[in-house]
Coordinates of C-alpha atoms and ligand atoms in Angstrom, one line a residue:
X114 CA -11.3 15.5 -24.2
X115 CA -9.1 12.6 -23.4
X116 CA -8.6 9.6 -25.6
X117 CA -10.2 6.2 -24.3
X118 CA -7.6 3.7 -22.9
X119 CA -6.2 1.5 -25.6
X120 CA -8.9 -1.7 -24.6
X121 CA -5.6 -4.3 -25.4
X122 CA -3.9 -5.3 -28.5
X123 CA -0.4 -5.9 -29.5
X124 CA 2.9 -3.9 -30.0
X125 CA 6.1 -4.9 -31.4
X126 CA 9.4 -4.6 -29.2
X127 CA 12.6 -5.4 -30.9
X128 CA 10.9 -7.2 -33.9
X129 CA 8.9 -9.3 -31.5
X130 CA 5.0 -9.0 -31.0
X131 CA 4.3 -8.8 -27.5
X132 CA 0.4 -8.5 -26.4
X133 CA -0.6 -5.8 -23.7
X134 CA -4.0 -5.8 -22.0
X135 CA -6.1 -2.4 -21.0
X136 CA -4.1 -0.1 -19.2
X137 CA -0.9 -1.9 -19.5
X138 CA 2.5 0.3 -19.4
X139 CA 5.0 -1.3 -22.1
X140 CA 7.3 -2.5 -19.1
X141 CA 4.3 -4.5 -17.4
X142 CA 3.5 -5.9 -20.8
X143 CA 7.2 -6.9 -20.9
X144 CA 8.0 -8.7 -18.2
X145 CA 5.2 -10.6 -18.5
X146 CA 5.9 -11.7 -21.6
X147 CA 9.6 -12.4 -19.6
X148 CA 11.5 -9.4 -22.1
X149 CA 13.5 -7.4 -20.1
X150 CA 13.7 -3.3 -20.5
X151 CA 16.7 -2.1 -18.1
X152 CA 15.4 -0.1 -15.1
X153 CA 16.5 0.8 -11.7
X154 CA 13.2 2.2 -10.1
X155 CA 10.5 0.1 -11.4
X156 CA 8.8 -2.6 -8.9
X157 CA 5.7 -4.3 -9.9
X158 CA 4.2 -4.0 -6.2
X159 CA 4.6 0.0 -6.1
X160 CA 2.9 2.7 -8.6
X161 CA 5.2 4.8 -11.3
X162 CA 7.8 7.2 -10.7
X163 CA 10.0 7.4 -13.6
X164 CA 13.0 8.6 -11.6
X165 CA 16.1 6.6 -12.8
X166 CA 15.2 6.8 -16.6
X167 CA 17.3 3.3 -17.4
X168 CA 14.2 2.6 -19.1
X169 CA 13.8 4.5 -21.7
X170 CA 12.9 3.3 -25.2
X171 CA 12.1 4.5 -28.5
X172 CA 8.2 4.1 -29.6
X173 CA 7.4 5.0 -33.3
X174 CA 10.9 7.0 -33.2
X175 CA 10.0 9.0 -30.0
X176 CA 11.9 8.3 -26.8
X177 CA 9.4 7.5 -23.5
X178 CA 10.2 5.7 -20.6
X179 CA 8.9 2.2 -20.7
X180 CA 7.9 1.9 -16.7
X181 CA 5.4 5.2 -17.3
X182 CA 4.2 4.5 -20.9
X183 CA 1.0 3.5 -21.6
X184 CA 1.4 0.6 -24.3
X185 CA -0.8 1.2 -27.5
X186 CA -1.9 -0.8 -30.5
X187 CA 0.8 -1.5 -33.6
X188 CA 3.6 0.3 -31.2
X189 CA 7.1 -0.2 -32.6
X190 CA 9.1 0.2 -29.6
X191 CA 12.7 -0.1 -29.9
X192 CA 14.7 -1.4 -26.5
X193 CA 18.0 -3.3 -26.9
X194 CA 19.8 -1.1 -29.4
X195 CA 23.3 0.2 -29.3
X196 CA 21.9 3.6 -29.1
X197 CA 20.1 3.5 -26.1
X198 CA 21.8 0.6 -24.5
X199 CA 24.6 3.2 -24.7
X200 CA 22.3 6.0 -23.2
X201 CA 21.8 3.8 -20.3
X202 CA 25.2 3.3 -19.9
X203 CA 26.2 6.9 -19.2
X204 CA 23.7 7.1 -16.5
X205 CA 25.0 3.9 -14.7
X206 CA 28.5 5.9 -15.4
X207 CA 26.6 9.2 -13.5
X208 CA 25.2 7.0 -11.2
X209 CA 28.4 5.4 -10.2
X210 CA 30.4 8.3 -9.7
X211 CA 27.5 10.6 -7.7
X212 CA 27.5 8.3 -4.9
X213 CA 29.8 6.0 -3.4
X214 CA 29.5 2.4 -4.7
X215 CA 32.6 -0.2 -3.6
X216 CA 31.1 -2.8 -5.1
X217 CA 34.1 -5.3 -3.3
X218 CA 33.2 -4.0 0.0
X219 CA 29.1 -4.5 -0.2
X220 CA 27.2 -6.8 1.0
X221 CA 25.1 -6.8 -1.8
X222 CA 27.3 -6.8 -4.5
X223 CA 26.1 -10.2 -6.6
X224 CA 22.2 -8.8 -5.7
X225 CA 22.8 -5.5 -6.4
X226 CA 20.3 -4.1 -9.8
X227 CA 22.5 -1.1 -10.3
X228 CA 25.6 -3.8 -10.4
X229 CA 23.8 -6.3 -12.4
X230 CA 22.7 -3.3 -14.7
X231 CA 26.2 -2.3 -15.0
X232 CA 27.4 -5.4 -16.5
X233 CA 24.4 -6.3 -18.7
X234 CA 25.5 -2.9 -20.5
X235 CA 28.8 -3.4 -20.7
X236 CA 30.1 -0.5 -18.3
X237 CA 33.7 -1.0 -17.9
X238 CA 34.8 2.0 -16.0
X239 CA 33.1 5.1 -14.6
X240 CA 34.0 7.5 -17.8
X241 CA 34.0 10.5 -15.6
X242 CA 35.6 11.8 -12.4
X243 CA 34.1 10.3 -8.8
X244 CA 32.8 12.4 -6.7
X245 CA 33.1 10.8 -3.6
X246 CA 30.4 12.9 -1.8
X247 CA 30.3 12.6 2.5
X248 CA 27.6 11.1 3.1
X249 CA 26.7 9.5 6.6
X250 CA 25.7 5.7 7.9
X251 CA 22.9 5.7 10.2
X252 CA 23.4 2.4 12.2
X253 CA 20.6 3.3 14.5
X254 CA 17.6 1.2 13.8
X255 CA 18.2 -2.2 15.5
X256 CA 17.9 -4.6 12.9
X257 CA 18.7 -2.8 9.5
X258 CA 21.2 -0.1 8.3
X259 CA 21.0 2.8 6.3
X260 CA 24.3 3.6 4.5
X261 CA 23.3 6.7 2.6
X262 CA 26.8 6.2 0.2
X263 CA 25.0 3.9 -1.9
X264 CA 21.6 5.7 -2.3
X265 CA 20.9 6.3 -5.9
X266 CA 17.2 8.0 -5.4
X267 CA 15.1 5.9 -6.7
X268 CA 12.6 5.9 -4.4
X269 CA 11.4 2.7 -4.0
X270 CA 11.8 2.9 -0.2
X271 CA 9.8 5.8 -0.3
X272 CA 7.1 4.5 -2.5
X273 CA 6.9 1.1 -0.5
X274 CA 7.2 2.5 3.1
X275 CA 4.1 4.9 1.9
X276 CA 2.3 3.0 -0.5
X277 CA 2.3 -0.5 1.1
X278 CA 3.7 -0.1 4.9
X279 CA 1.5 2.6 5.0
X280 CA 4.2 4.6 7.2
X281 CA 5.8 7.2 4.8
X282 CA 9.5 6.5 6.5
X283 CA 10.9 7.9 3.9
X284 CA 11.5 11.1 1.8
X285 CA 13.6 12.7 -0.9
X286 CA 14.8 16.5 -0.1
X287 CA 17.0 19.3 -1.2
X288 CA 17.3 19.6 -5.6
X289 CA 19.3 18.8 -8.0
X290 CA 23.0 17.2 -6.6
X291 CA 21.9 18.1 -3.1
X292 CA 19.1 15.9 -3.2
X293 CA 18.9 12.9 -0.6
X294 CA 17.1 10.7 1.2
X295 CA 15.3 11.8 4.5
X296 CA 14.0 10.0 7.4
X297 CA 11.1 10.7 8.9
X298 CA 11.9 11.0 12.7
X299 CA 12.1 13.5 15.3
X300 CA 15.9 12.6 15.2
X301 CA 16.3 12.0 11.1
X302 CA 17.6 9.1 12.4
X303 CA 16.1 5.4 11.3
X304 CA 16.1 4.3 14.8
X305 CA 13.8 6.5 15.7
X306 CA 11.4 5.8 13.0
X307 CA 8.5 3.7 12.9
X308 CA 10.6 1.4 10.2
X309 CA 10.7 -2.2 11.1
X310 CA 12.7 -5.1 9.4
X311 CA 9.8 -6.6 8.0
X312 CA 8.0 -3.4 6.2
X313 CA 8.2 -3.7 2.0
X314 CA 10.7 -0.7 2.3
X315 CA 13.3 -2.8 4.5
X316 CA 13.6 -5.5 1.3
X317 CA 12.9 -3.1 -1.8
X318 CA 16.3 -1.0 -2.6
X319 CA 17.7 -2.0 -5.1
X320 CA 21.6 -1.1 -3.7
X321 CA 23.2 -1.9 -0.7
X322 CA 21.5 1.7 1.0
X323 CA 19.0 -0.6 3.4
X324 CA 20.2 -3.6 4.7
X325 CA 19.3 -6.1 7.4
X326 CA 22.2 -6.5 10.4
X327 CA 24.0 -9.9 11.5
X328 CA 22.7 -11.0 8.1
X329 CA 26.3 -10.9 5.5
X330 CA 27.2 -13.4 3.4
X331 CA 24.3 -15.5 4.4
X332 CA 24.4 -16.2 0.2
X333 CA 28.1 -16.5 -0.5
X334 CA 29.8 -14.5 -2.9
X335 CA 29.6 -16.6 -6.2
X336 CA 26.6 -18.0 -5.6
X337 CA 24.3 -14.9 -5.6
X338 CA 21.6 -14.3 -8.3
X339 CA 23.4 -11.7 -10.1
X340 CA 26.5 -14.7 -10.0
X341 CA 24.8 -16.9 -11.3
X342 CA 22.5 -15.3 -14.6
X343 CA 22.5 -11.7 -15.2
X344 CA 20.1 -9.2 -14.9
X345 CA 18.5 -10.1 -18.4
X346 CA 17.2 -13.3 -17.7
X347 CA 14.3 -14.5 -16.1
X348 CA 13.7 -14.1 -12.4
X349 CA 13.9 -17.4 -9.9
X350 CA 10.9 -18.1 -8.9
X351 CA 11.6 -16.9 -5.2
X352 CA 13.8 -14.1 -5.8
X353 CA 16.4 -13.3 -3.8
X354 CA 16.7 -9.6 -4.5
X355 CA 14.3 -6.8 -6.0
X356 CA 14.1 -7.6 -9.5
Ligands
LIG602 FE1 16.3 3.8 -3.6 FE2 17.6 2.4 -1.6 FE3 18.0 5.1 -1.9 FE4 15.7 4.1 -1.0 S1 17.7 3.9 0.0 S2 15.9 5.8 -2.5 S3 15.4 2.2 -2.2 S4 18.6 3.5 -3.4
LIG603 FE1 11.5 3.6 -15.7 FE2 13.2 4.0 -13.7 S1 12.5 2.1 -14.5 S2 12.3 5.4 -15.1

């Protein structure tokens, strides 16, 4: 027999009561409250996935991933700690060096989470050896590119394009450090895909993998959201970028 859903109550995060309502995850309950948990593959519009793990916390002592965790009565959940901050920051590390990220060279760097989430943790250098995997561009599609270098799995595209375009453009294949991101077309090519600029999977990556063409530096470097407060603070009220 299951246990009933918590009906609502309050749990403490960092030394700070928070309230959570029924069925509330502890990173719903969060933000609302405007405390920020790290993550990479959390959006508020798209169901769970717990892919990227940047969200993991301690509750009562035991490690859970905040975007996937039910939030319970008298919880003590511990977030911002050196421990786990420093957790996080080897997976932004692995992150970085799995793919290839020239932060410089991208049009999103200033709105890019993974970037944002770098420097929030205090990443200073990759730690370990790049791997600077091939990895292809699909220019394709008319209006958006896909530059699979950046791609860090997170799904979101997949999630959105299914959940909310209602298309299922994307997918992830192969396992383990062969895994990528597939498109579904007779091709495998984005062009020939029923993606369009304006589905919820054009706007949701949180890297520079999708973006919209004859659109750079339409927000100049400098004066990007990630330029202007970090990742830790509140959203604008119109964001720029997925938050
Ligand atoms: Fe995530 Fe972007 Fe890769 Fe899609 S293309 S899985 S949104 S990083
Ligand atoms: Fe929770 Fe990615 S945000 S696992």
């Amino acid at each position: 027999m299951t246990a009933p859903a918590d009906p609502g109550g309050v749990f403490v995060l960092d030394g700070r009561e928070l309230p959570f309502a029924a069925g509330e995850t502890l990173m719903q309950a969060a933000r609302r409250a405007g405390v920020y948990i790290p993550h990479l593959c959390f959006h508020e519009r798209l169901g769970q996935s717990g892919a990227c793990r940047l969200c993991v916390v301690r509750v009562d002592g035991d490690f859970a991933a905040a975007c996937t965790t039910a939030a319970h009565d008298g919880a003590r959940v511990d977030n911002r700690t050196n421990e786990l901050d420093a957790r996080r920051r080897l997976l932004l590390q692995m992150l970085f060096v799995e793919d290839n990220h020239f932060c410089p060279s991208c049009e999103k760097s200033g709105q890019c989470l993974l970037q944002a989430t770098a420097y929030e943790m205090g990443m200073l250098g990759p730690r370990f050896e790049e791997f600077y995997p091939h990895r292809p561009v699909d220019a394709s599609h008319p209006d958006c590119w896909l530059d699979l270098n950046r791609c860090i799995l997170c799904k979101l595209c997949v999630r959105a394009s299914h959940e909310i375009d209602g298309k299922g453009v994307f997918a992830i294949g192969g396992h383990g450090i062969g895994s990528h991101l597939l498109v579904n077309s007779p091709s495998g090519r984005l062009g020939d895909s029923t993606f369009e600029a304006d589905d919820f999977a054009a706007g949701v990556c949180p890297v520079g993998a999708i973006l919209p063409k004859r659109r750079g530096f339409v927000v100049p470097i400098g004066a990007r959201r990630y330029d202007l407060a970090p990742v830790s603070a509140p959203p604008p009220p119109a964001p720029q970028a997925q938050d």
